[in-house]
mmCIF file of C-alpha atoms in Angstrom:
data_model
loop_
_atom_site.group_PDB
_atom_site.id
_atom_site.type_symbol
_atom_site.label_atom_id
_atom_site.label_comp_id
_atom_site.label_asym_id
_atom_site.label_seq_id
_atom_site.Cartn_x
_atom_site.Cartn_y
_atom_site.Cartn_z
ATOM 1 C CA ALA A 1 29.287 -57.044 -18.892
ATOM 2 C CA GLN A 2 26.741 -59.811 -17.809
ATOM 3 C CA LYS A 3 27.739 -63.153 -17.068
ATOM 4 C CA VAL A 4 26.186 -66.388 -14.950
ATOM 5 C CA THR A 5 28.239 -69.632 -14.864
ATOM 6 C CA GLN A 6 26.507 -72.916 -13.797
ATOM 7 C CA ALA A 7 29.636 -75.266 -13.721
ATOM 8 C CA GLN A 8 27.617 -78.480 -12.679
ATOM 9 C CA THR A 9 27.551 -79.950 -16.445
ATOM 10 C CA GLU A 10 24.904 -82.907 -15.304
ATOM 11 C CA ILE A 11 23.961 -84.590 -11.850
ATOM 12 C CA SER A 12 22.992 -87.678 -10.933
ATOM 13 C CA VAL A 13 21.307 -88.218 -7.410
ATOM 14 C CA VAL A 14 19.378 -91.106 -6.473
ATOM 15 C CA GLU A 15 15.877 -90.213 -4.685
ATOM 16 C CA LYS A 16 15.658 -89.002 -1.394
ATOM 17 C CA GLU A 17 18.645 -87.442 -1.714
ATOM 18 C CA ASP A 18 19.200 -84.006 -1.661
ATOM 19 C CA VAL A 19 21.195 -81.954 -4.496
ATOM 20 C CA THR A 20 22.537 -78.073 -4.412
ATOM 21 C CA LEU A 21 22.484 -76.745 -7.673
ATOM 22 C CA ASP A 22 25.479 -74.170 -7.986
ATOM 23 C CA CYS A 23 24.920 -70.154 -9.681
ATOM 24 C CA VAL A 24 27.853 -67.950 -9.528
ATOM 25 C CA TYR A 25 27.357 -64.348 -11.528
ATOM 26 C CA GLU A 26 29.535 -61.576 -12.722
ATOM 27 C CA THR A 27 27.662 -58.121 -12.862
ATOM 28 C CA ARG A 28 28.727 -54.175 -12.084
ATOM 29 C CA ASP A 29 25.256 -53.080 -11.041
ATOM 30 C CA THR A 30 25.001 -52.790 -7.476
ATOM 31 C CA THR A 31 21.188 -53.598 -8.464
ATOM 32 C CA TYR A 32 19.927 -56.995 -10.054
ATOM 33 C CA TYR A 33 17.161 -59.704 -9.745
ATOM 34 C CA LEU A 34 18.669 -63.435 -10.095
ATOM 35 C CA PHE A 35 16.150 -66.326 -11.331
ATOM 36 C CA TRP A 36 16.064 -69.908 -11.584
ATOM 37 C CA TYR A 37 13.930 -71.704 -14.388
ATOM 38 C CA LYS A 38 13.349 -75.541 -14.858
ATOM 39 C CA GLN A 39 13.263 -77.437 -17.912
ATOM 40 C CA PRO A 40 10.948 -80.421 -17.488
ATOM 41 C CA PRO A 41 11.509 -83.385 -20.271
ATOM 42 C CA SER A 42 8.652 -81.388 -22.262
ATOM 43 C CA GLY A 43 10.639 -78.735 -22.988
ATOM 44 C CA GLU A 44 8.549 -75.816 -21.566
ATOM 45 C CA LEU A 45 10.935 -73.515 -19.038
ATOM 46 C CA VAL A 46 9.039 -72.574 -15.883
ATOM 47 C CA PHE A 47 10.146 -69.677 -13.447
ATOM 48 C CA LEU A 48 11.070 -71.880 -9.920
ATOM 49 C CA ILE A 49 12.066 -67.900 -7.720
ATOM 50 C CA ARG A 50 13.339 -64.817 -8.355
ATOM 51 C CA ARG A 51 15.096 -62.417 -6.017
ATOM 52 C CA ASN A 52 16.575 -58.560 -5.435
ATOM 53 C CA SER A 53 20.265 -58.229 -5.063
ATOM 54 C CA PHE A 54 19.896 -56.301 -2.032
ATOM 55 C CA ASP A 55 17.294 -59.449 -0.471
ATOM 56 C CA GLU A 56 19.722 -62.037 1.193
ATOM 57 C CA GLN A 57 17.671 -63.813 3.648
ATOM 58 C CA ASN A 58 17.518 -67.421 2.151
ATOM 59 C CA GLU A 59 13.864 -68.435 0.712
ATOM 60 C CA ILE A 60 12.589 -71.920 1.106
ATOM 61 C CA SER A 61 9.069 -72.772 -0.649
ATOM 62 C CA GLY A 62 8.817 -76.768 0.834
ATOM 63 C CA ARG A 63 11.220 -79.286 -0.655
ATOM 64 C CA TYR A 64 13.428 -76.094 -2.326
ATOM 65 C CA SER A 65 15.215 -73.227 -0.900
ATOM 66 C CA TRP A 66 17.399 -70.970 -2.309
ATOM 67 C CA ASN A 67 20.903 -69.247 -0.940
ATOM 68 C CA PHE A 68 21.833 -65.859 -1.877
ATOM 69 C CA GLN A 69 25.337 -64.833 -1.260
ATOM 70 C CA LYS A 70 26.082 -61.770 -2.680
ATOM 71 C CA SER A 71 29.824 -61.726 -0.772
ATOM 72 C CA THR A 72 30.519 -64.933 -3.205
ATOM 73 C CA SER A 73 27.156 -63.758 -6.511
ATOM 74 C CA SER A 74 26.402 -66.676 -5.667
ATOM 75 C CA PHE A 75 22.800 -67.604 -5.883
ATOM 76 C CA ASN A 76 22.272 -71.813 -5.263
ATOM 77 C CA PHE A 77 19.579 -74.078 -5.346
ATOM 78 C CA THR A 78 18.669 -77.164 -2.644
ATOM 79 C CA ILE A 79 16.572 -79.594 -3.763
ATOM 80 C CA THR A 80 15.732 -81.611 -0.121
ATOM 81 C CA ALA A 81 14.506 -85.289 -0.183
ATOM 82 C CA SER A 82 14.778 -85.090 -4.751
ATOM 83 C CA GLN A 83 11.925 -86.845 -5.912
ATOM 84 C CA VAL A 84 12.519 -88.760 -9.829
ATOM 85 C CA VAL A 85 9.424 -85.734 -11.257
ATOM 86 C CA ASP A 86 12.882 -83.211 -9.672
ATOM 87 C CA SER A 87 14.653 -84.431 -13.570
ATOM 88 C CA ALA A 88 14.987 -81.750 -15.505
ATOM 89 C CA VAL A 89 17.726 -78.674 -17.011
ATOM 90 C CA TYR A 90 17.736 -75.969 -13.967
ATOM 91 C CA PHE A 91 18.917 -73.149 -15.612
ATOM 92 C CA CYS A 92 19.791 -69.606 -13.055
ATOM 93 C CA ALA A 93 19.515 -65.690 -14.804
ATOM 94 C CA LEU A 94 20.554 -62.630 -14.087
ATOM 95 C CA LYS A 95 18.548 -59.595 -15.563
ATOM 96 C CA PRO A 96 20.291 -56.227 -15.004
ATOM 97 C CA PRO A 97 18.928 -53.015 -14.297
ATOM 98 C CA ALA A 98 19.172 -51.246 -17.249
ATOM 99 C CA GLY A 99 19.562 -52.603 -21.523
ATOM 100 C CA ALA A 100 16.376 -54.941 -22.992
ATOM 101 C CA ASN A 101 14.256 -55.967 -20.345
ATOM 102 C CA ASN A 102 16.292 -59.437 -20.815
ATOM 103 C CA LEU A 103 17.989 -62.666 -18.772
ATOM 104 C CA PHE A 104 21.093 -63.240 -18.760
ATOM 105 C CA PHE A 105 21.095 -67.220 -18.498
ATOM 106 C CA GLY A 106 23.673 -69.438 -17.383
ATOM 107 C CA THR A 107 24.594 -72.915 -19.217
ATOM 108 C CA GLY A 108 22.354 -74.987 -17.052
ATOM 109 C CA THR A 109 23.031 -78.021 -14.935
ATOM 110 C CA ARG A 110 20.722 -81.325 -16.127
ATOM 111 C CA LEU A 111 19.724 -83.232 -13.266
ATOM 112 C CA THR A 112 18.503 -87.300 -13.295
ATOM 113 C CA VAL A 113 16.753 -88.059 -9.918
ATOM 114 C CA ILE A 114 17.253 -92.178 -9.688
ATOM 115 C CA PRO A 115 14.489 -94.074 -8.383
ATOM 116 C CA ASP B 1 -6.473 -70.231 -22.295
ATOM 117 C CA ALA B 2 -4.475 -67.099 -21.831
ATOM 118 C CA GLY B 3 -0.671 -67.596 -22.436
ATOM 119 C CA ILE B 4 2.015 -67.287 -24.892
ATOM 120 C CA THR B 5 1.554 -69.788 -28.019
ATOM 121 C CA GLN B 6 4.800 -70.782 -30.503
ATOM 122 C CA SER B 7 3.912 -72.635 -34.498
ATOM 123 C CA PRO B 8 5.083 -75.332 -35.152
ATOM 124 C CA ARG B 9 6.008 -77.775 -32.246
ATOM 125 C CA TYR B 10 9.091 -79.355 -34.578
ATOM 126 C CA LYS B 11 10.022 -77.930 -38.216
ATOM 127 C CA ILE B 12 12.100 -79.007 -40.111
ATOM 128 C CA THR B 13 13.831 -77.162 -43.454
ATOM 129 C CA GLU B 14 16.594 -77.153 -45.821
ATOM 130 C CA THR B 15 19.364 -74.881 -46.486
ATOM 131 C CA GLY B 16 18.542 -71.898 -47.915
ATOM 132 C CA ARG B 17 14.890 -71.383 -47.528
ATOM 133 C CA GLN B 18 13.041 -69.217 -45.716
ATOM 134 C CA VAL B 19 11.060 -70.063 -42.925
ATOM 135 C CA THR B 20 9.149 -68.140 -39.799
ATOM 136 C CA LEU B 21 8.122 -69.565 -36.658
ATOM 137 C CA MET B 22 5.064 -67.586 -34.766
ATOM 138 C CA CYS B 23 4.430 -66.656 -31.632
ATOM 139 C CA HIS B 24 1.616 -65.138 -29.891
ATOM 140 C CA GLN B 25 0.682 -64.192 -26.705
ATOM 141 C CA THR B 26 -2.760 -63.137 -25.385
ATOM 142 C CA TRP B 27 -1.648 -61.736 -21.500
ATOM 143 C CA SER B 28 -1.099 -57.609 -23.735
ATOM 144 C CA HIS B 29 2.480 -58.247 -22.277
ATOM 145 C CA SER B 30 4.675 -55.058 -23.708
ATOM 146 C CA TYR B 31 7.533 -56.545 -24.294
ATOM 147 C CA MET B 32 8.467 -60.246 -26.100
ATOM 148 C CA PHE B 33 11.702 -61.878 -26.465
ATOM 149 C CA TRP B 34 13.449 -64.209 -29.378
ATOM 150 C CA TYR B 35 15.878 -66.817 -27.321
ATOM 151 C CA ARG B 36 17.855 -69.565 -29.363
ATOM 152 C CA GLN B 37 18.855 -72.625 -26.926
ATOM 153 C CA ASP B 38 21.623 -74.737 -27.860
ATOM 154 C CA LEU B 39 23.980 -77.308 -26.042
ATOM 155 C CA GLY B 40 26.998 -75.296 -24.114
ATOM 156 C CA HIS B 41 25.205 -71.551 -24.422
ATOM 157 C CA GLY B 42 22.575 -71.605 -22.304
ATOM 158 C CA LEU B 43 19.671 -68.837 -23.966
ATOM 159 C CA ARG B 44 21.352 -66.942 -25.840
ATOM 160 C CA LEU B 45 18.627 -63.565 -27.046
ATOM 161 C CA ILE B 46 17.921 -63.099 -30.600
ATOM 162 C CA TYR B 47 15.871 -60.155 -30.442
ATOM 163 C CA TYR B 48 13.586 -58.368 -28.800
ATOM 164 C CA SER B 49 10.845 -55.501 -28.885
ATOM 165 C CA ALA B 50 9.251 -53.272 -26.275
ATOM 166 C CA ALA B 51 5.939 -52.068 -27.661
ATOM 167 C CA ALA B 52 4.067 -52.267 -31.233
ATOM 168 C CA ASP B 53 6.705 -51.471 -33.902
ATOM 169 C CA ILE B 54 9.897 -50.577 -31.155
ATOM 170 C CA THR B 55 11.597 -54.352 -32.122
ATOM 171 C CA ASP B 56 15.913 -54.086 -31.164
ATOM 172 C CA LYS B 57 18.670 -56.488 -31.571
ATOM 173 C CA GLY B 58 19.732 -59.294 -29.356
ATOM 174 C CA GLU B 59 23.426 -61.186 -28.653
ATOM 175 C CA VAL B 60 23.121 -63.067 -31.908
ATOM 176 C CA PRO B 61 20.155 -61.734 -34.419
ATOM 177 C CA ASP B 62 22.333 -62.235 -38.054
ATOM 178 C CA GLY B 63 20.657 -64.074 -39.935
ATOM 179 C CA TYR B 64 17.054 -63.293 -38.118
ATOM 180 C CA VAL B 65 14.537 -60.728 -39.033
ATOM 181 C CA VAL B 66 11.090 -59.555 -36.862
ATOM 182 C CA SER B 67 8.486 -57.152 -37.171
ATOM 183 C CA ARG B 68 5.936 -56.780 -34.573
ATOM 184 C CA SER B 69 2.134 -55.162 -35.786
ATOM 185 C CA LYS B 70 0.528 -56.451 -33.807
ATOM 186 C CA THR B 71 1.234 -56.372 -29.498
ATOM 187 C CA GLU B 72 -0.145 -60.111 -29.589
ATOM 188 C CA ASN B 73 1.909 -60.981 -32.469
ATOM 189 C CA PHE B 74 5.624 -61.285 -32.653
ATOM 190 C CA PRO B 75 6.656 -63.288 -35.401
ATOM 191 C CA LEU B 76 10.692 -64.830 -36.733
ATOM 192 C CA THR B 77 11.501 -65.314 -39.874
ATOM 193 C CA LEU B 78 15.427 -66.949 -40.814
ATOM 194 C CA GLU B 79 15.438 -65.014 -44.034
ATOM 195 C CA SER B 80 18.128 -68.019 -45.964
ATOM 196 C CA ALA B 81 18.325 -71.292 -43.469
ATOM 197 C CA THR B 82 21.388 -71.976 -42.288
ATOM 198 C CA ARG B 83 22.486 -75.248 -40.484
ATOM 199 C CA SER B 84 23.838 -73.503 -37.536
ATOM 200 C CA GLN B 85 20.628 -72.218 -37.816
ATOM 201 C CA THR B 86 19.178 -76.077 -36.352
ATOM 202 C CA SER B 87 18.147 -75.505 -32.573
ATOM 203 C CA VAL B 88 15.118 -74.930 -30.531
ATOM 204 C CA TYR B 89 13.707 -71.159 -30.448
ATOM 205 C CA PHE B 90 11.735 -69.899 -27.498
ATOM 206 C CA CYS B 91 9.207 -67.355 -27.436
ATOM 207 C CA ALA B 92 8.951 -65.273 -24.277
ATOM 208 C CA SER B 93 6.753 -62.627 -22.799
ATOM 209 C CA SER B 94 7.374 -59.686 -19.357
ATOM 210 C CA GLU B 95 4.392 -57.098 -18.506
ATOM 211 C CA PHE B 96 6.509 -54.667 -17.931
ATOM 212 C CA GLN B 97 10.144 -53.266 -18.012
ATOM 213 C CA GLY B 98 11.715 -54.130 -14.225
ATOM 214 C CA MET B 99 14.423 -55.712 -13.217
ATOM 215 C CA ASN B 100 11.311 -58.118 -10.563
ATOM 216 C CA SER B 101 9.216 -58.486 -14.071
ATOM 217 C CA PRO B 102 9.842 -62.333 -14.888
ATOM 218 C CA LEU B 103 9.857 -63.707 -18.368
ATOM 219 C CA HIS B 104 7.232 -66.352 -19.271
ATOM 220 C CA PHE B 105 7.924 -69.145 -22.192
ATOM 221 C CA GLY B 106 6.782 -70.870 -24.563
ATOM 222 C CA ASN B 107 6.748 -73.781 -25.052
ATOM 223 C CA GLY B 108 9.727 -73.567 -28.023
ATOM 224 C CA THR B 109 10.455 -75.013 -31.718
ATOM 225 C CA ARG B 110 12.503 -76.924 -32.485
ATOM 226 C CA LEU B 111 14.098 -76.049 -35.923
ATOM 227 C CA THR B 112 16.522 -78.720 -37.867
ATOM 228 C CA VAL B 113 17.722 -77.689 -40.722
ATOM 229 C CA THR B 114 19.219 -79.907 -43.416
#
């Protein structure tokens, strides 16, 4: 069975602070992909990143970085120098190799950046 | 513009009524999906389709019907709406089958069943 856990339901930070959103997953598959999506207040879901289970290199994109650790089944997302525009709900998701070609989502973390 | 569009954006209906949510994509993606988003549950898969005329159930299919007569359209019908179906519904598409193929989502339909 596939399961994604985002234990942080809500996080509030003051602008310019760094923040890390946790994601822990469970799967019996040896190959899989992990994804992060952003849902801003307008409601749409925006794809941010995907990561292959064989690639444990950290990835950085501007103020965003992702830390994938297979040993702890975690795929954490860090925003450096947070901005008000980062306020959103962030979803971590898992895609296994077989089945419906769909994503298994966590319950999301609502990030509020206070100006 | 190319993309995936859902209609209506908001819908209020009464218990027992039939309601259809529309989804249209211009990418010619093979795969299409319907999810519902509820607080505390994240997004859960209702139905998916691998191609025209091929559909299958997801995690929470009860009370829903889908069809896919054309590649670009994937309507979701609630045959007899219940209050428990009050939710935000997202349609998504994926270009191909593969772990690395991301899902692209529409803007969602917020459905309220009174």
